[in-house]
Amino acid sequence: MARSDIEALGYLGLQVSDLAAWTAFATQVLGVQAVGRADGGVDLRLDAYAARIRLHEGPLDDLAYCGWEVRDAQALDALESRLAAAGVESQRGGPALAADRRVIDLISFRDPEGTVHEAFYGPLQRTDRPFVSPLGVAFKTGRQGLGHVVLSCRDKAAMMAFFTQTLGFRLSDHIRTEVIPGRPMEISFLRCNGRHHSLALAPVPIPKKIVHLMIEALSVDDVGRALYRCLDQKIHLSFTLGRHSNDEMLSFYPVTPSGFDLEYGWGGLEVDDETWHVVTHETNSAWGHTFQRPPRPQSRRQSDGVS
Ligand SMILES: [Fe+2]
């Protein structure tokens, strides 16, 4: 199997119903930088990239698209050919969409469950306007990309085949456990760079496409400070502080204003492709990550925290 042309999770687009609440959550809890756009949306910055998380106002409160970075124009062409060979329809984004996404060029396509993915190259770097965290947080990004995203899926075998065989993601490991008591499941963790996983597939029966997204601070103290900001602001934690069994991430899971979780972590494992071998875990966490039912009615719960 050919290696993936995809090198990192470059950006995520989210459709959110309360932009003001999201902006406050992003800047005053997470410590990321918010920049208003001309279209009324908000770009969230974690580093020199012009936009890592793109907020679009709308009713879904869910993932709108995943943006996967490739190296250059040749890699984008190669990925386009790879999709065509697998019978997957894709479209060139065109100049207007490329300008909106702040990239040179992109293609878009859908996974077997209908989620929109984009592959792009040439992201705008705003060295003229350096990233400034409103809370002094520095994030681990670079070649490891924005962080990771966990997608819910109904046909996990089809999703695994699409991401590993068609797109060339590498399997890091599986966790076979009951993240929430009474709900056994196998979650699979896929990588496209040194980050243990940029994508995980979780067969959880929730209406949203996204289970959670993860951003990683460079200092463990920033996880502690963010945890206490959540406690001070009475933000519900779906999972308490803990350390994951597979990627060793020390993290906790506040609920976002959209009802799905965000994992705020530090210390994630870096995988060496030359020495890594696929393993299995029966626990989600080495310690901690205790599930906490939301104070709202159970029917409104939208997420399951997996590593
Ligand atoms: Fe995670």
Short mmCIF file of C-alpha atoms and ligand atoms in Angstrom, two decimals:
data_model
loop_
_atom_site.label_atom_id
_atom_site.label_comp_id
_atom_site.label_asym_id
_atom_site.label_seq_id
_atom_site.Cartn_x
_atom_site.Cartn_y
_atom_site.Cartn_z
CA MET A 1 0.00 0.00 0.00
CA ALA A 2 1.34 3.40 -0.98
CA ARG A 3 2.05 5.90 1.73
CA SER A 4 -0.47 8.65 2.21
CA ASP A 5 -0.06 11.93 0.40
CA ILE A 6 -1.80 13.45 3.41
CA GLU A 7 0.73 14.81 5.89
CA ALA A 8 -1.32 16.48 8.62
CA LEU A 9 -4.69 17.67 9.87
CA GLY A 10 -4.43 21.26 8.66
CA TYR A 11 -7.77 22.77 9.67
CA LEU A 12 -11.27 21.92 10.80
CA GLY A 13 -14.48 23.73 9.87
CA LEU A 14 -17.26 23.75 12.44
CA GLN A 15 -20.85 24.91 12.02
CA VAL A 16 -21.84 26.51 15.33
CA SER A 17 -25.10 28.06 16.45
CA ASP A 18 -23.61 30.48 18.99
CA LEU A 19 -20.57 32.27 17.62
CA ALA A 20 -20.29 34.57 20.60
CA ALA A 21 -20.25 31.68 23.07
CA TRP A 22 -17.68 29.85 20.95
CA THR A 23 -15.47 32.93 20.72
CA ALA A 24 -15.59 33.37 24.49
CA PHE A 25 -14.89 29.65 25.04
CA ALA A 26 -11.98 29.72 22.58
CA THR A 27 -10.31 32.83 23.91
CA GLN A 28 -11.12 32.73 27.62
CA VAL A 29 -11.00 28.98 28.29
CA LEU A 30 -8.81 27.40 25.60
CA GLY A 31 -6.44 30.33 25.10
CA VAL A 32 -6.58 30.32 21.30
CA GLN A 33 -6.75 33.52 19.24
CA ALA A 34 -9.99 34.55 17.53
CA VAL A 35 -10.00 36.62 14.34
CA GLY A 36 -13.25 37.83 12.81
CA ARG A 37 -13.81 37.24 9.12
CA ALA A 38 -15.54 39.45 6.56
CA ASP A 39 -18.26 36.78 6.10
CA GLY A 40 -19.21 37.08 9.77
CA GLY A 41 -17.48 33.87 10.83
CA VAL A 42 -14.53 33.52 13.14
CA ASP A 43 -11.13 31.95 12.56
CA LEU A 44 -9.33 30.41 15.51
CA ARG A 45 -5.55 30.47 15.43
CA LEU A 46 -3.15 28.22 17.33
CA ASP A 47 0.06 29.11 15.48
CA ALA A 48 1.33 30.90 12.37
CA TYR A 49 -1.45 29.43 10.20
CA ALA A 50 -4.10 32.01 9.36
CA ALA A 51 -6.84 29.65 10.51
CA ARG A 52 -6.76 26.27 12.26
CA ILE A 53 -10.40 26.07 13.39
CA ARG A 54 -12.93 27.88 11.23
CA LEU A 55 -16.26 28.72 12.80
CA HIS A 56 -19.30 29.16 10.53
CA GLU A 57 -22.61 30.26 11.99
CA GLY A 58 -25.37 27.70 11.45
CA PRO A 59 -27.76 25.37 13.25
CA LEU A 60 -25.90 22.05 13.05
CA ASP A 61 -23.37 22.43 15.88
CA ASP A 62 -21.23 19.82 14.19
CA LEU A 63 -18.21 19.28 11.99
CA ALA A 64 -18.55 20.99 8.59
CA TYR A 65 -15.30 19.74 7.01
CA CYS A 66 -11.83 18.39 7.76
CA GLY A 67 -8.88 20.00 5.96
CA TRP A 68 -5.96 17.66 5.31
CA GLU A 69 -2.63 19.13 4.29
CA VAL A 70 -0.45 17.74 1.51
CA ARG A 71 3.05 18.89 0.62
CA ASP A 72 2.62 20.59 -2.74
CA ALA A 73 0.75 20.70 -6.07
CA GLN A 74 2.16 17.33 -7.16
CA ALA A 75 0.97 15.67 -3.96
CA LEU A 76 -2.50 17.17 -4.44
CA ASP A 77 -2.60 15.85 -8.01
CA ALA A 78 -1.46 12.44 -6.79
CA LEU A 79 -4.17 12.34 -4.16
CA GLU A 80 -6.78 13.37 -6.72
CA SER A 81 -5.64 10.49 -8.96
CA ARG A 82 -5.66 8.11 -6.04
CA LEU A 83 -9.26 9.00 -5.22
CA ALA A 84 -10.30 8.65 -8.86
CA ALA A 85 -8.66 5.22 -9.07
CA ALA A 86 -10.68 4.14 -6.04
CA GLY A 87 -13.90 5.45 -7.60
CA VAL A 88 -14.23 8.35 -5.16
CA GLU A 89 -15.56 11.55 -6.67
CA SER A 90 -13.67 14.73 -5.88
CA GLN A 91 -13.88 18.35 -6.97
CA ARG A 92 -11.29 21.10 -7.31
CA GLY A 93 -12.10 23.82 -4.85
CA GLY A 94 -11.62 26.72 -7.24
CA PRO A 95 -10.09 30.15 -6.55
CA ALA A 96 -12.91 31.48 -4.35
CA LEU A 97 -12.91 28.48 -2.00
CA ALA A 98 -9.09 28.41 -1.93
CA ALA A 99 -9.09 32.09 -0.96
CA ASP A 100 -11.67 31.44 1.75
CA ARG A 101 -9.62 28.56 3.18
CA ARG A 102 -6.38 30.65 2.89
CA VAL A 103 -4.64 27.99 0.80
CA ILE A 104 -3.21 27.84 -2.72
CA ASP A 105 -5.37 24.98 -3.97
CA LEU A 106 -7.61 22.24 -2.66
CA ILE A 107 -9.90 19.37 -3.59
CA SER A 108 -12.98 18.21 -1.71
CA PHE A 109 -14.51 14.77 -1.37
CA ARG A 110 -16.73 12.79 1.00
CA ASP A 111 -16.00 9.78 3.16
CA PRO A 112 -18.37 6.76 3.09
CA GLU A 113 -20.58 8.36 5.75
CA GLY A 114 -20.92 11.63 3.85
CA THR A 115 -18.57 13.83 5.86
CA VAL A 116 -16.82 16.46 3.74
CA HIS A 117 -13.03 16.32 3.60
CA GLU A 118 -10.72 18.72 1.85
CA ALA A 119 -7.09 18.22 0.88
CA PHE A 120 -5.02 21.33 0.33
CA TYR A 121 -1.54 22.71 -0.05
CA GLY A 122 0.01 26.13 0.51
CA PRO A 123 -1.58 27.36 3.75
CA LEU A 124 -1.14 31.08 4.43
CA GLN A 125 1.35 31.75 7.21
CA ARG A 126 0.74 35.00 9.10
CA THR A 127 4.26 35.79 10.21
CA ASP A 128 3.31 39.44 9.76
CA ARG A 129 0.70 39.00 12.47
CA PRO A 130 2.23 36.52 14.92
CA PHE A 131 -0.05 34.21 16.85
CA VAL A 132 -0.75 35.65 20.28
CA SER A 133 -2.62 33.52 22.79
CA PRO A 134 -4.88 35.69 24.96
CA LEU A 135 -3.93 33.43 27.89
CA GLY A 136 -0.27 32.82 27.11
CA VAL A 137 -0.72 29.24 25.84
CA ALA A 138 1.58 27.70 23.23
CA PHE A 139 0.27 24.75 21.20
CA LYS A 140 1.97 21.71 19.69
CA THR A 141 1.29 21.90 15.95
CA GLY A 142 3.95 22.12 13.21
CA ARG A 143 4.39 18.91 11.21
CA GLN A 144 1.99 17.17 13.61
CA GLY A 145 -0.81 19.45 12.46
CA LEU A 146 -3.65 21.02 14.39
CA GLY A 147 -4.33 18.08 16.70
CA HIS A 148 -6.76 15.23 16.16
CA VAL A 149 -10.40 14.67 15.38
CA VAL A 150 -12.60 11.69 16.29
CA LEU A 151 -15.43 10.85 13.91
CA SER A 152 -18.49 8.81 14.78
CA CYS A 153 -19.30 6.07 12.31
CA ARG A 154 -22.02 3.54 11.59
CA ASP A 155 -20.11 1.35 9.14
CA LYS A 156 -16.67 1.30 10.71
CA ALA A 157 -15.28 -1.29 8.31
CA ALA A 158 -16.10 0.92 5.33
CA MET A 159 -14.61 3.96 7.05
CA MET A 160 -11.44 2.03 7.97
CA ALA A 161 -11.04 0.84 4.39
CA PHE A 162 -11.51 4.37 3.06
CA PHE A 163 -9.01 6.03 5.36
CA THR A 164 -6.33 3.31 5.34
CA GLN A 165 -6.57 1.87 1.83
CA THR A 166 -7.80 4.85 -0.20
CA LEU A 167 -6.20 7.71 1.72
CA GLY A 168 -3.22 5.80 3.15
CA PHE A 169 -3.54 6.56 6.86
CA ARG A 170 -1.53 4.16 9.05
CA LEU A 171 -3.19 2.23 11.88
CA SER A 172 -1.57 2.98 15.26
CA ASP A 173 -3.76 0.83 17.51
CA HIS A 174 -7.23 -0.12 18.67
CA ILE A 175 -8.92 0.34 22.02
CA ARG A 176 -11.56 -2.28 22.77
CA THR A 177 -13.39 -1.12 25.83
CA GLU A 178 -16.50 0.34 27.36
CA VAL A 179 -15.68 4.05 27.40
CA ILE A 180 -19.11 4.49 28.91
CA PRO A 181 -20.22 1.52 31.03
CA GLY A 182 -22.51 -0.80 29.09
CA ARG A 183 -21.31 0.37 25.67
CA PRO A 184 -18.54 -1.93 24.38
CA MET A 185 -16.83 -0.67 21.26
CA GLU A 186 -13.62 -0.79 19.27
CA ILE A 187 -12.09 2.58 18.51
CA SER A 188 -9.31 2.70 15.90
CA PHE A 189 -6.55 5.31 15.81
CA LEU A 190 -5.00 6.42 12.53
CA ARG A 191 -1.95 8.57 11.84
CA CYS A 192 -0.49 10.50 8.91
CA ASN A 193 2.59 11.92 10.65
CA GLY A 194 4.43 11.50 13.96
CA ARG A 195 1.35 12.34 16.01
CA HIS A 196 -0.01 9.05 17.37
CA HIS A 197 -3.34 9.77 15.70
CA SER A 198 -4.71 12.66 13.68
CA LEU A 199 -7.97 10.76 13.20
CA ALA A 200 -9.87 8.18 15.22
CA LEU A 201 -12.97 6.25 14.20
CA ALA A 202 -15.48 5.47 16.92
CA PRO A 203 -18.63 3.41 16.28
CA VAL A 204 -20.78 5.46 18.62
CA PRO A 205 -24.49 5.97 17.90
CA ILE A 206 -24.65 9.76 18.12
CA PRO A 207 -26.30 12.13 15.64
CA LYS A 208 -23.20 14.31 15.21
CA LYS A 209 -20.33 13.51 12.87
CA ILE A 210 -17.74 14.71 15.38
CA VAL A 211 -17.11 12.99 18.70
CA HIS A 212 -14.39 15.38 19.79
CA LEU A 213 -11.44 17.40 18.59
CA MET A 214 -8.14 17.59 20.45
CA ILE A 215 -5.68 20.44 20.78
CA GLU A 216 -2.37 19.96 22.59
CA ALA A 217 -0.60 22.52 24.78
CA LEU A 218 3.18 22.55 25.02
CA SER A 219 3.16 22.79 28.82
CA VAL A 220 1.43 20.54 31.33
CA ASP A 221 0.79 23.67 33.40
CA ASP A 222 -1.39 24.98 30.58
CA VAL A 223 -3.59 21.89 30.93
CA GLY A 224 -3.84 22.56 34.66
CA ARG A 225 -4.67 26.22 34.13
CA ALA A 226 -7.32 25.37 31.50
CA LEU A 227 -8.81 22.76 33.83
CA TYR A 228 -9.17 25.31 36.59
CA ARG A 229 -10.61 27.90 34.21
CA CYS A 230 -13.32 25.33 33.40
CA LEU A 231 -13.95 24.65 37.07
CA ASP A 232 -14.10 28.38 37.84
CA GLN A 233 -16.50 29.00 34.94
CA LYS A 234 -18.57 25.89 35.78
CA ILE A 235 -18.05 24.35 32.34
CA HIS A 236 -19.10 20.71 32.36
CA LEU A 237 -16.30 18.17 31.94
CA SER A 238 -17.45 15.05 30.07
CA PHE A 239 -14.27 13.31 31.21
CA THR A 240 -12.11 14.36 34.11
CA LEU A 241 -8.34 14.72 34.00
CA GLY A 242 -6.61 11.50 32.99
CA ARG A 243 -3.89 9.90 30.90
CA HIS A 244 -4.82 7.88 27.83
CA SER A 245 -3.55 4.33 27.51
CA ASN A 246 -2.49 4.53 23.87
CA ASP A 247 -1.22 8.00 22.98
CA GLU A 248 -0.29 8.81 26.61
CA MET A 249 -2.08 12.16 26.35
CA LEU A 250 -2.68 13.85 29.69
CA SER A 251 -6.00 15.58 29.12
CA PHE A 252 -9.52 16.47 30.13
CA TYR A 253 -12.71 17.02 28.12
CA PRO A 254 -14.78 20.19 28.48
CA VAL A 255 -18.04 20.37 26.55
CA THR A 256 -17.97 23.00 23.80
CA PRO A 257 -20.85 25.45 23.26
CA SER A 258 -21.92 23.11 20.42
CA GLY A 259 -22.50 20.18 22.76
CA PHE A 260 -19.61 17.98 21.57
CA ASP A 261 -16.39 17.62 23.51
CA LEU A 262 -12.97 19.16 23.13
CA GLU A 263 -9.96 17.28 24.48
CA TYR A 264 -7.38 19.63 25.96
CA GLY A 265 -4.12 17.74 26.24
CA TRP A 266 -0.40 17.67 26.79
CA GLY A 267 2.35 15.10 26.35
CA GLY A 268 1.03 13.05 23.43
CA LEU A 269 3.15 10.21 22.13
CA GLU A 270 5.18 10.69 18.96
CA VAL A 271 5.27 7.57 16.79
CA ASP A 272 8.34 6.41 14.85
CA ASP A 273 7.10 4.63 11.73
CA GLU A 274 10.26 2.53 11.60
CA THR A 275 9.72 0.94 15.00
CA TRP A 276 5.97 1.21 15.69
CA HIS A 277 3.83 -1.91 15.71
CA VAL A 278 0.06 -2.12 16.00
CA VAL A 279 -1.17 -2.93 19.49
CA THR A 280 -4.48 -3.26 21.31
CA HIS A 281 -5.66 -1.79 24.60
CA GLU A 282 -8.59 -2.82 26.76
CA THR A 283 -8.72 0.44 28.68
CA ASN A 284 -9.15 3.94 27.40
CA SER A 285 -6.93 5.43 30.06
CA ALA A 286 -4.04 4.52 32.31
CA TRP A 287 -5.79 6.54 34.99
CA GLY A 288 -8.56 9.10 35.27
CA HIS A 289 -10.86 10.28 32.44
CA THR A 290 -13.89 9.44 34.56
CA PHE A 291 -17.08 9.92 32.56
CA GLN A 292 -19.42 12.52 34.03
CA ARG A 293 -23.02 12.66 32.93
CA PRO A 294 -24.04 16.13 31.85
CA PRO A 295 -26.33 18.17 34.07
CA ARG A 296 -28.65 18.61 31.07
CA PRO A 297 -31.24 15.98 30.04
CA GLN A 298 -29.57 12.80 28.78
CA SER A 299 -31.25 13.15 25.39
CA ARG A 300 -29.11 16.19 24.71
CA ARG A 301 -25.84 14.37 25.22
CA GLN A 302 -23.92 14.35 21.94
CA SER A 303 -20.47 12.98 22.59
CA ASP A 304 -18.45 10.13 23.93
CA GLY A 305 -14.91 10.88 24.98
CA VAL A 306 -12.35 8.56 23.51
CA SER A 307 -8.69 9.25 23.31
FE FE B 1 -8.77 12.36 21.72
#
